[in-house]
mmCIF file of C-alpha atoms in Angstrom:
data_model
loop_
_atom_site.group_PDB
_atom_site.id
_atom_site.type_symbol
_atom_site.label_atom_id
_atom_site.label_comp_id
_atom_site.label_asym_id
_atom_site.label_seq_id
_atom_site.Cartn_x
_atom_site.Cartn_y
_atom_site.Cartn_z
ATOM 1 C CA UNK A 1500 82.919 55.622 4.977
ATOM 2 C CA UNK A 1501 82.568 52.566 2.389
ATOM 3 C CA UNK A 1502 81.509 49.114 2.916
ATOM 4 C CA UNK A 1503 84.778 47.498 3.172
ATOM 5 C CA UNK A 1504 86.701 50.112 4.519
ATOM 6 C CA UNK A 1505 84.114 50.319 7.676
ATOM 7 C CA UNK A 1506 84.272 46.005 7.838
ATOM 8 C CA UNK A 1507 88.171 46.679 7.995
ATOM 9 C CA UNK A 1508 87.968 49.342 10.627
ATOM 10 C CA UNK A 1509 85.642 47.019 13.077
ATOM 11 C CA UNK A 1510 88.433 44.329 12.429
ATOM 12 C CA UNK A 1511 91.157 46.673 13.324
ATOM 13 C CA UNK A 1512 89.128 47.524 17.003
ATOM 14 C CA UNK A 1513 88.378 43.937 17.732
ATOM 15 C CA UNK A 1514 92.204 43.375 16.724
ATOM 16 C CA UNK A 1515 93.180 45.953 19.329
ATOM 17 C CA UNK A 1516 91.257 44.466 21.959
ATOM 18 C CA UNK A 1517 88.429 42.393 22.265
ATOM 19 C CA UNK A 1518 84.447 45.040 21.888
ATOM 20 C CA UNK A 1519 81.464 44.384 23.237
ATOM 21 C CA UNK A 1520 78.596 45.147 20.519
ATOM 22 C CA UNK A 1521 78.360 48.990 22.383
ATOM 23 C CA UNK A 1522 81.625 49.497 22.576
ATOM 24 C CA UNK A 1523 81.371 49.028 18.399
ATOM 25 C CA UNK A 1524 78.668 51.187 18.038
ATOM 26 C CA UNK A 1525 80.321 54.148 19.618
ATOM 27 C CA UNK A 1526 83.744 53.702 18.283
ATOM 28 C CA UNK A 1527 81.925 53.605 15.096
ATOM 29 C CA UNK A 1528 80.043 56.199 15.611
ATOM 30 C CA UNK A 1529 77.326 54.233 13.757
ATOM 31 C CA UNK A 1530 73.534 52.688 14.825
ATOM 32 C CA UNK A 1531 73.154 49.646 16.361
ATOM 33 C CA UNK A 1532 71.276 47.935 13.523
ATOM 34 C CA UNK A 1533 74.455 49.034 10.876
ATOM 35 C CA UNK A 1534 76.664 47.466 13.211
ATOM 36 C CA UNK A 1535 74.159 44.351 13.602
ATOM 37 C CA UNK A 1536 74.458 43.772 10.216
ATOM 38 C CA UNK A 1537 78.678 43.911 9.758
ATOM 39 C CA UNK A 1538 79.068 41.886 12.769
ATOM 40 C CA UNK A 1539 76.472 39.106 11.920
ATOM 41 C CA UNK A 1540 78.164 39.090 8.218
ATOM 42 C CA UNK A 1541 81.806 38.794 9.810
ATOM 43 C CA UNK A 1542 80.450 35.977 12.734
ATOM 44 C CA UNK A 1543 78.934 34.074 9.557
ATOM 45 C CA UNK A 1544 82.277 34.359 7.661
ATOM 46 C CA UNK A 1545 84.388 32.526 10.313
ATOM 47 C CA UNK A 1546 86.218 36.053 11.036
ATOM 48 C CA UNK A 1547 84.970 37.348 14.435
ATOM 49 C CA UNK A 1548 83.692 35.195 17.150
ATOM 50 C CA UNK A 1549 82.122 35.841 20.632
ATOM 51 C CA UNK A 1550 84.350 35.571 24.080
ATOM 52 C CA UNK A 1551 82.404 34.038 27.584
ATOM 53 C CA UNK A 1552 82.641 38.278 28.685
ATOM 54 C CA UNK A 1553 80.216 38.241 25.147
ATOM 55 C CA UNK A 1554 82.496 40.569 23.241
ATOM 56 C CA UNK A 1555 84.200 40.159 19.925
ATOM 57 C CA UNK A 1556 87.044 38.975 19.049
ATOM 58 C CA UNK A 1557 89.197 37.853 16.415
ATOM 59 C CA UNK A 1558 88.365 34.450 15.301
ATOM 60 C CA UNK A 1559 91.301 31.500 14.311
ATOM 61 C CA UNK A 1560 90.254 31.819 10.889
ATOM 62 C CA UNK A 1561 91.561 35.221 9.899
ATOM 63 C CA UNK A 1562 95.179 34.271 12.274
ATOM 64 C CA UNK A 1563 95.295 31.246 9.409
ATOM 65 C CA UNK A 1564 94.308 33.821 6.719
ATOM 66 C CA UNK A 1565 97.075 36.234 7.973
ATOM 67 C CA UNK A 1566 99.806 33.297 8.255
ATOM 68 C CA UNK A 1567 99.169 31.618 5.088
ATOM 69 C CA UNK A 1568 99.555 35.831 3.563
ATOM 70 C CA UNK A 1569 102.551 35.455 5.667
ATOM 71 C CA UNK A 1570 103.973 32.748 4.516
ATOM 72 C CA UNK A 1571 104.001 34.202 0.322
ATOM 73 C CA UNK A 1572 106.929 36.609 2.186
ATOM 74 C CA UNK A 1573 110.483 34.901 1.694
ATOM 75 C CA UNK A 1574 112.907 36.887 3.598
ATOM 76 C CA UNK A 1575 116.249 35.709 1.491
ATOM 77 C CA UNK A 1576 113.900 36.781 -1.672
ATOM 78 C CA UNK A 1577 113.145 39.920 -0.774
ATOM 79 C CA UNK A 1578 116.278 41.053 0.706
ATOM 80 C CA UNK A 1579 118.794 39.807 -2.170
ATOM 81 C CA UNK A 1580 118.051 42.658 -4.639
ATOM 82 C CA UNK A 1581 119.084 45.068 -2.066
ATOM 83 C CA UNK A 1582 122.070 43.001 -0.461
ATOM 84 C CA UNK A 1583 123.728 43.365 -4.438
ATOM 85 C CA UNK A 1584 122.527 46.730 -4.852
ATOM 86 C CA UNK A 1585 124.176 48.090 -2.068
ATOM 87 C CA UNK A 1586 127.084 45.858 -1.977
ATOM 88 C CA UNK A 1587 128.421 47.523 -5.534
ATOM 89 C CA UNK A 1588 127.090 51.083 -4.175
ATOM 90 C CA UNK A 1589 129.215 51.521 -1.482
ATOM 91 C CA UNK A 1590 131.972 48.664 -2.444
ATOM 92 C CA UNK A 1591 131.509 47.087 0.667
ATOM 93 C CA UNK A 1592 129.966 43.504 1.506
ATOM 94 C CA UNK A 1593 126.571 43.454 3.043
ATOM 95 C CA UNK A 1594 125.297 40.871 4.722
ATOM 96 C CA UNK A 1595 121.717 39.412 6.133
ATOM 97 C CA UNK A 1596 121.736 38.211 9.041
ATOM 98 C CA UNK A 1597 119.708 36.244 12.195
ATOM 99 C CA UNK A 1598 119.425 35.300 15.053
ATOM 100 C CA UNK A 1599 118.690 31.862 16.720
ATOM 101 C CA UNK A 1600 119.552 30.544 20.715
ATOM 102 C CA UNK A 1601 121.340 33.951 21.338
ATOM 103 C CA UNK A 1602 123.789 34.046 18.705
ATOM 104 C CA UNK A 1603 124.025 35.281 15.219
ATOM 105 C CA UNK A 1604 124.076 33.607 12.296
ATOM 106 C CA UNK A 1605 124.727 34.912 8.982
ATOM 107 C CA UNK A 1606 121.999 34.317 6.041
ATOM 108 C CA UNK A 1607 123.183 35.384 2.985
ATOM 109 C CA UNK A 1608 125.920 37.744 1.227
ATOM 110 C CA UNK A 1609 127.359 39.637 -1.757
ATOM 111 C CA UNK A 1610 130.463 40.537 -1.081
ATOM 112 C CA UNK A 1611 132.329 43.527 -2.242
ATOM 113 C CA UNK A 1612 133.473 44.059 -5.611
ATOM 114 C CA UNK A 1613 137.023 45.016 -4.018
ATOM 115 C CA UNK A 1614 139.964 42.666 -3.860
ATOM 116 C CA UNK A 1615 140.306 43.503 -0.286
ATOM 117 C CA UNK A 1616 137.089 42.431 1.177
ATOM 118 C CA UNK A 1617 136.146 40.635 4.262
ATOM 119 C CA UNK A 1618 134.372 36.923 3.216
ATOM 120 C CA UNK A 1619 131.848 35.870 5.930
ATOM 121 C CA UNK A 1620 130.427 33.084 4.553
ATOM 122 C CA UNK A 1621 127.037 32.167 5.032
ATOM 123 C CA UNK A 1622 126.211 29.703 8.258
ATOM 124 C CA UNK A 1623 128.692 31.196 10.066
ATOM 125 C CA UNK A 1624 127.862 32.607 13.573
ATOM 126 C CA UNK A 1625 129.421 34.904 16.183
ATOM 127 C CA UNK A 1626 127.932 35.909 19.728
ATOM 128 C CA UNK A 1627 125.716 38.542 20.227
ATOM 129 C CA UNK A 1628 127.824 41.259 22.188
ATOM 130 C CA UNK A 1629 130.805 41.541 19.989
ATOM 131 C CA UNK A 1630 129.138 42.471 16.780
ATOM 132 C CA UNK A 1631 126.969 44.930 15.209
ATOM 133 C CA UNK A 1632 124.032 42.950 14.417
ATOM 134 C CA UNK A 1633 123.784 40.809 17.775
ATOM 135 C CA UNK A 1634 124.314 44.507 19.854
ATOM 136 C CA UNK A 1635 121.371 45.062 17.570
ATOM 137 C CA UNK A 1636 119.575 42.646 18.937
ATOM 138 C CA UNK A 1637 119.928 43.125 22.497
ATOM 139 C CA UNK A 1638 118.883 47.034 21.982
ATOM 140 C CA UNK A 1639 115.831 45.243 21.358
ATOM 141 C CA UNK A 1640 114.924 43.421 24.616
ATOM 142 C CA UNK A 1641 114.418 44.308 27.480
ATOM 143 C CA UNK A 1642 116.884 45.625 30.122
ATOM 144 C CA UNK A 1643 116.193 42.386 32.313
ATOM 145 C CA UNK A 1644 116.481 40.165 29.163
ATOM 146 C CA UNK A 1645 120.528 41.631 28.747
ATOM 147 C CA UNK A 1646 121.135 41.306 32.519
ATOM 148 C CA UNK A 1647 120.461 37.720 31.916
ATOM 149 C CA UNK A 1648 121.986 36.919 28.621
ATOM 150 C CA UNK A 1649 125.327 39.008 29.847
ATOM 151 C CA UNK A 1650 125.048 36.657 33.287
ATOM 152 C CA UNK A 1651 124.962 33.890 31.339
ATOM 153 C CA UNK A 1652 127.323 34.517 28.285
ATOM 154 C CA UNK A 1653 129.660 36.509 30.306
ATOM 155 C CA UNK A 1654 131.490 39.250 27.489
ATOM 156 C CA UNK A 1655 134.651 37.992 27.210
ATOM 157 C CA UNK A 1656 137.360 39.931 25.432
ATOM 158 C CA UNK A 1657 137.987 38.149 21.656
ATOM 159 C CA UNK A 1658 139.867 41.615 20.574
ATOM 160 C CA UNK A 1659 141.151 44.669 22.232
ATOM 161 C CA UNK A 1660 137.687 45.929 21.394
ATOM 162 C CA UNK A 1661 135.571 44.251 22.082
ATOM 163 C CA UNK A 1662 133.129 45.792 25.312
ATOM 164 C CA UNK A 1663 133.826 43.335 28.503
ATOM 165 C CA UNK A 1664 132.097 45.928 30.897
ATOM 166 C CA UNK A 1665 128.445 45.012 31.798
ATOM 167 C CA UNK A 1666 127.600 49.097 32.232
ATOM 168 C CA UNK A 1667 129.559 49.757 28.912
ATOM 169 C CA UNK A 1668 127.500 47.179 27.443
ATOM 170 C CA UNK A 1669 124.147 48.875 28.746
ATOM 171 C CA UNK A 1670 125.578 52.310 27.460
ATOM 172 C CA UNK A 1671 126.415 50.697 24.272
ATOM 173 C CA UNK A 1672 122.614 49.513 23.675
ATOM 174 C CA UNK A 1673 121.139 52.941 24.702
ATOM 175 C CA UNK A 1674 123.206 54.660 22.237
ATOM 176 C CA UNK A 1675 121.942 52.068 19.813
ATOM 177 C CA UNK A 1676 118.102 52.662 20.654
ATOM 178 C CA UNK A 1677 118.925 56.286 20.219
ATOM 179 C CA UNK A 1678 120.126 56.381 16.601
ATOM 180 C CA UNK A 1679 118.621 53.326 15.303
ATOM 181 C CA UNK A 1680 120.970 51.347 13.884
ATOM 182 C CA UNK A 1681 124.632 49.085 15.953
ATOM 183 C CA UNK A 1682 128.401 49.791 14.812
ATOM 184 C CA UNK A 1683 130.978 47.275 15.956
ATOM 185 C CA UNK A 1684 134.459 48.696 15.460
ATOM 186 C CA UNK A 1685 136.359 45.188 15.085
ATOM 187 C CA UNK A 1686 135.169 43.827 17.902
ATOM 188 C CA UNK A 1687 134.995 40.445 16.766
ATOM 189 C CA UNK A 1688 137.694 40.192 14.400
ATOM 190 C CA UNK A 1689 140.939 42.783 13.905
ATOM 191 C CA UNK A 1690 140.484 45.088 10.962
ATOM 192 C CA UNK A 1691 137.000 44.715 10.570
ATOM 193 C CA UNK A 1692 134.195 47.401 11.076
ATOM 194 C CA UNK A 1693 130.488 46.550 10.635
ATOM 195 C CA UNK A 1694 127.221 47.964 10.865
ATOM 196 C CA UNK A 1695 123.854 46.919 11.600
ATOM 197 C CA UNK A 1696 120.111 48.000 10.367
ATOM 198 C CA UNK A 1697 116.909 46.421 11.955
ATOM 199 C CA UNK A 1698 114.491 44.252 9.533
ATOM 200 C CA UNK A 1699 110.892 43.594 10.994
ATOM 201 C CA UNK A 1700 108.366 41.507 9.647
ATOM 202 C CA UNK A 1701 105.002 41.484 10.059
ATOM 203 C CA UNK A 1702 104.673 40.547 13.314
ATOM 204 C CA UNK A 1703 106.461 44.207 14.363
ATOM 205 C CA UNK A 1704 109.307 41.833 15.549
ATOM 206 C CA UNK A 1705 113.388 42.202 14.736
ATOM 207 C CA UNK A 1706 113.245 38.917 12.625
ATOM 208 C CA UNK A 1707 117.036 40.062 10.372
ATOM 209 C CA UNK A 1708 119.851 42.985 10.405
ATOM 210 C CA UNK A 1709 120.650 44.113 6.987
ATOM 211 C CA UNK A 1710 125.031 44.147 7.808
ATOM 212 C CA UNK A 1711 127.577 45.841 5.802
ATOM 213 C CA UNK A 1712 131.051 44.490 7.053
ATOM 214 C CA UNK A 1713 134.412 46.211 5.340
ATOM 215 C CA UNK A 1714 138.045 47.072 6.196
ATOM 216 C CA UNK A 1715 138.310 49.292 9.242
ATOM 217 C CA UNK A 1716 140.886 51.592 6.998
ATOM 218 C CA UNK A 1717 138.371 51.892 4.154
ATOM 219 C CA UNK A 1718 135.248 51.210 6.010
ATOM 220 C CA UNK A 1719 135.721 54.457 8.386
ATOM 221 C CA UNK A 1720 133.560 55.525 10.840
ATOM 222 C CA UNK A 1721 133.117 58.740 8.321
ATOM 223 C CA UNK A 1722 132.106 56.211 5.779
ATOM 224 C CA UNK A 1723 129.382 54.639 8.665
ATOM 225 C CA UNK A 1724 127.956 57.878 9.288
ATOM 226 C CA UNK A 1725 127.503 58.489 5.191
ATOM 227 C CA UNK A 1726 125.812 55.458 4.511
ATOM 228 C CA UNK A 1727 123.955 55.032 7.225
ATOM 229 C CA UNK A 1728 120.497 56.836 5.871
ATOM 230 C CA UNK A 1729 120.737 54.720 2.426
ATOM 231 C CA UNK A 1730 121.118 51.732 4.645
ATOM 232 C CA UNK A 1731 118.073 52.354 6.790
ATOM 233 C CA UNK A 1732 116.022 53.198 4.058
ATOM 234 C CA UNK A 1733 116.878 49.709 2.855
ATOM 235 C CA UNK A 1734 116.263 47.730 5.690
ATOM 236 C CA UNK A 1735 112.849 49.785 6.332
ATOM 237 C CA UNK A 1736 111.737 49.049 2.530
ATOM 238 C CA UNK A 1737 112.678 45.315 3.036
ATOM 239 C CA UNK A 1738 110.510 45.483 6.658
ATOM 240 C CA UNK A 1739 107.897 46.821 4.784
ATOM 241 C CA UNK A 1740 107.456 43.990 1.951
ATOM 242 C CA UNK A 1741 107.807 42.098 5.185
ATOM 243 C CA UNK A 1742 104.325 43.299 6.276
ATOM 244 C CA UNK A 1743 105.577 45.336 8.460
ATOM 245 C CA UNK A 1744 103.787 48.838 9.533
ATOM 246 C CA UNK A 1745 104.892 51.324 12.103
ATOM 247 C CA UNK A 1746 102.136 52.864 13.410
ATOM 248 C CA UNK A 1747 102.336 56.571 14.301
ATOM 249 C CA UNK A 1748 104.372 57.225 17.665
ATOM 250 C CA UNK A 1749 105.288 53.787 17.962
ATOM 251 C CA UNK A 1750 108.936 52.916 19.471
ATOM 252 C CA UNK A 1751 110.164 49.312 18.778
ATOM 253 C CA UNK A 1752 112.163 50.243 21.663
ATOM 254 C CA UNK A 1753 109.233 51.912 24.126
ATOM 255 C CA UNK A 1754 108.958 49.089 26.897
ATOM 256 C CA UNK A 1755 113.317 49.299 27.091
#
């Protein structure tokens, strides 16, 4: 193993979890005096620091290195080459979207090239149950977290669609978790189907939903089904410009 590549790996254990200078040295698989010499290097460099157990841990200056690389990442940058790409792909508007105090708001747009298109404009908000992107989010948290946000925004019925049942709701989210991706079928306004894909950032968080919002007669649920693997490839290519890295085995949803 190289130089840097074995300084990266002792950066990746300490990230993991705090080491003692043993632990190191058998995760390593390396002498003591090898490690001696990395870990003195990385103390001197600001990067690793020493806990009162007297193991090593990650030190404030790399969390400043890592935001400041953080901060060169623009979501509405990124995801606007996609948002047209796809939008004249599938003639369909597609939307980014966020979320902020339990509702969703939407970022940005490109709507469809059709005359008969739905316009969400961008600032616009809607509440988390009754659309694709905010049942999205809720797949995401935990099953305590949704008891609470349906106890205190109690689902009440803004089409014939929308889900009002608490246990509907909960089946609704599993189903989500299961394929990946939320479908509202116009459940917050007549006549309009959307669907939802997860954006993550760095952080391994939901931070966006890439949306695509059309005409329940033209958007079908055939049409959903067709898209849908173009769409998540999308939204996993924007995640990963985002910093983001799934680790093998990992489940955003595991802890659900």
């Amino acid at each position: 193993m190289k130089t840097v590549e074995k300084a990266f790996f002792i950066i990746e254990l300490i990230a993991e979890s705090p080491r003692s200078f043993t632990e190191l040295v058998d995760l390593m698989n390396s002498n003591k005096a090898t490690i001696h010499r990395f870990m003195t290097t990385l103390e001197n460099l600001g990067y690793v620091t020493k806990n009162q157990q007297d193991k090593y841990q990650i030190a404030p200056k790399f969390h400043t290195l890592v935001n400041k690389g953080a901060e060169q990442y623009n979501l509405l940058e990124i995801a606007k080459p996609y948002l047209t790409q796809f939008a004249y792909e599938i003639n369909e508007s597609v939307l980014l979207a966020g979320y902020i105090n339990n509702t969703v708001y939407y970022m940005d747009k490109i709507e469809s090239p059709s005359a008969l298109r739905i316009v969400v404009e961008p600032g616009k908000t809607a509440p988390l149950y009754s659309v694709a992107s905010g049942k999205l989010y809720l797949a995401h948290v935990t099953d305590e977290e949704v008891e609470e946000y349906v106890n205190t925004y109690p689902l009440t019925q803004i089409t014939s669609n929308t889900i009002t049942c608490k246990e509907a709701m909960k089946q609704e989210l599993r189903e989500i978790r299961r394929k990946g991706y939320a479908v509202d079928h116009e459940e917050w306004e007549e006549y309009l189907r959307g669907v939802a894909f997860p954006i993550y950032d760095y952080t391994n968080q939901l931070v966006s939903a890439l949306c695509i919002a059309g005409v329940s007669y033209r958007f079908t649920k055939e049409k959903v089904t067709c898209i849908a693997p173009k769409a998540a490839e999308m939204a996993a290519d924007i995640s990963r410009l985002l910093g983001y890295v799934k680790k093998e085995g990992e489940s955003v949803y595991e802890k659900k």
